[in-house]
C-alpha positions as a printed Julia matrix, in Angstrom:
132×3 Matrix{Float64}:
 -76.48  -56.33   -0.57
 -74.45  -53.15   -1.05
 -72.33  -53.91    2.05
 -71.46  -57.38    0.71
 -70.38  -55.89   -2.65
 -68.13  -53.38   -0.88
 -66.64  -56.12    1.29
 -66.05  -58.29   -1.78
 -64.42  -55.38   -3.63
 -62.16  -54.72   -0.62
 -61.14  -58.39   -0.42
 -60.31  -58.46   -4.13
 -58.23  -55.28   -3.8
 -56.32  -56.73   -0.83
 -55.68  -59.98   -2.69
 -54.33  -58.0    -5.65
 -52.09  -55.96   -3.36
 -50.71  -59.14   -1.78
 -49.96  -60.59   -5.2
 -48.23  -57.37   -6.29
 -46.11  -57.29   -3.14
 -45.06  -60.93   -3.43
 -44.22  -60.46   -7.11
 -42.08  -57.41   -6.29
 -40.12  -59.42   -3.74
 -39.49  -62.16   -6.26
 -38.35  -59.68   -8.91
 -35.74  -58.22   -6.54
 -34.35  -61.68   -5.77
 -34.02  -62.47   -9.49
 -31.78  -59.54  -10.45
 -28.75  -60.33  -12.57
 -25.77  -58.56  -14.08
 -26.56  -56.47  -17.14
 -24.61  -54.85  -19.96
 -22.43  -51.91  -18.95
 -21.79  -53.08  -15.39
 -19.04  -54.97  -13.64
 -20.68  -57.22  -11.07
 -18.81  -58.08   -7.89
 -20.02  -61.26   -6.18
 -19.86  -62.32   -2.56
 -18.95  -65.91   -3.47
 -16.51  -67.43   -5.94
 -17.77  -68.48   -9.36
 -20.18  -65.52   -9.64
 -22.69  -66.7    -7.06
 -24.39  -65.27   -4.03
 -25.26  -61.62   -3.55
 -23.76  -59.06   -5.91
 -23.03  -55.4    -6.43
 -23.4   -53.81   -9.88
 -20.59  -51.28  -10.38
 -21.07  -48.67  -13.11
 -18.44  -46.06  -12.21
 -15.06  -45.9   -10.46
 -15.29  -46.39   -6.69
 -12.29  -45.34   -4.6
 -13.62  -46.94   -1.42
 -16.18  -49.77   -1.33
 -16.96  -49.13    2.38
 -20.39  -47.57    1.8
 -21.57  -49.96   -0.91
 -23.51  -53.14   -0.14
 -24.33  -56.46   -1.76
 -27.92  -57.27   -2.72
 -29.56  -60.57   -3.6
 -29.02  -61.74   -7.16
 -30.42  -64.4    -9.46
 -27.56  -66.62   -8.27
 -28.29  -66.31   -4.55
 -28.6   -64.11   -1.52
 -25.59  -65.21    0.56
 -23.85  -62.0     1.61
 -26.82  -59.7     0.93
 -26.58  -56.58    3.09
 -22.84  -56.95    3.72
 -20.39  -54.3     2.53
 -18.61  -54.86   -0.79
 -15.32  -53.79    0.81
 -13.26  -56.84    1.84
 -16.07  -59.26    0.94
 -15.77  -59.8    -2.83
 -14.7   -63.2    -4.19
 -15.4   -62.94   -7.95
 -16.1   -60.4   -10.69
 -18.18  -60.76  -13.85
 -17.54  -57.77  -16.13
 -20.49  -57.02  -18.41
 -18.84  -53.8   -19.62
 -17.8   -54.89  -23.1
 -15.74  -51.75  -23.77
 -13.77  -51.33  -20.53
 -11.89  -53.61  -18.21
 -12.0   -53.17  -14.44
  -9.12  -53.36  -11.99
  -9.85  -54.35   -8.38
  -7.42  -52.99   -5.77
  -6.35  -54.15   -2.32
  -6.4   -50.61   -0.87
  -8.77  -47.68   -1.1
  -7.76  -45.0    -3.56
  -6.76  -47.48   -6.28
  -3.46  -48.52   -4.68
  -1.73  -51.71   -3.62
  -2.0   -55.14   -5.17
  -4.55  -55.35   -7.97
  -6.19  -57.72  -10.4
  -7.45  -56.82  -13.85
 -10.59  -58.27  -15.41
 -10.8   -57.4   -19.11
 -13.79  -56.06  -21.0
 -16.44  -58.79  -21.04
 -14.29  -61.03  -18.83
 -14.8   -62.76  -15.54
 -12.54  -64.08  -12.8
 -12.37  -65.34   -9.27
 -10.19  -62.91   -7.33
  -6.7   -64.21   -6.58
  -5.65  -65.17   -3.04
  -4.27  -61.69   -2.34
  -7.53  -59.93   -3.23
 -10.25  -62.45   -2.35
 -12.16  -60.82    0.52
  -9.47  -58.11    0.61
 -10.78  -55.63   -1.97
 -11.11  -51.92   -1.25
 -11.57  -50.08   -4.58
 -12.29  -50.64   -8.25
 -11.54  -48.6   -11.36
 -12.46  -49.04  -15.02
  -9.71  -48.73  -17.62
């Protein structure tokens, strides 16, 4: 009888662990942009994987997209030269996306609380981003 109770307790614990793990995976996939961040999206119209930017980044090369509530297309790819749209949830500062690293070259400004598809010069040709 004691062995069956221990086996039952082990099975219940494993079932709970499986539920916790599957819930954690779902929570990661449902992330969305939040206040204070500028979110860069892999696809136009703020869809697909995203990167939440909180500070100035002079070179996007070592930053990567992750799955968002609006999709996972592009997850794991670098932000550099792969961004199509920006949704700025920083309601105090605008963000400027630049063609080159080091905040140089052609640029596009997205105002505080604004959003935009990147123009044809910058779509999938972005290298840095700076708040203003």
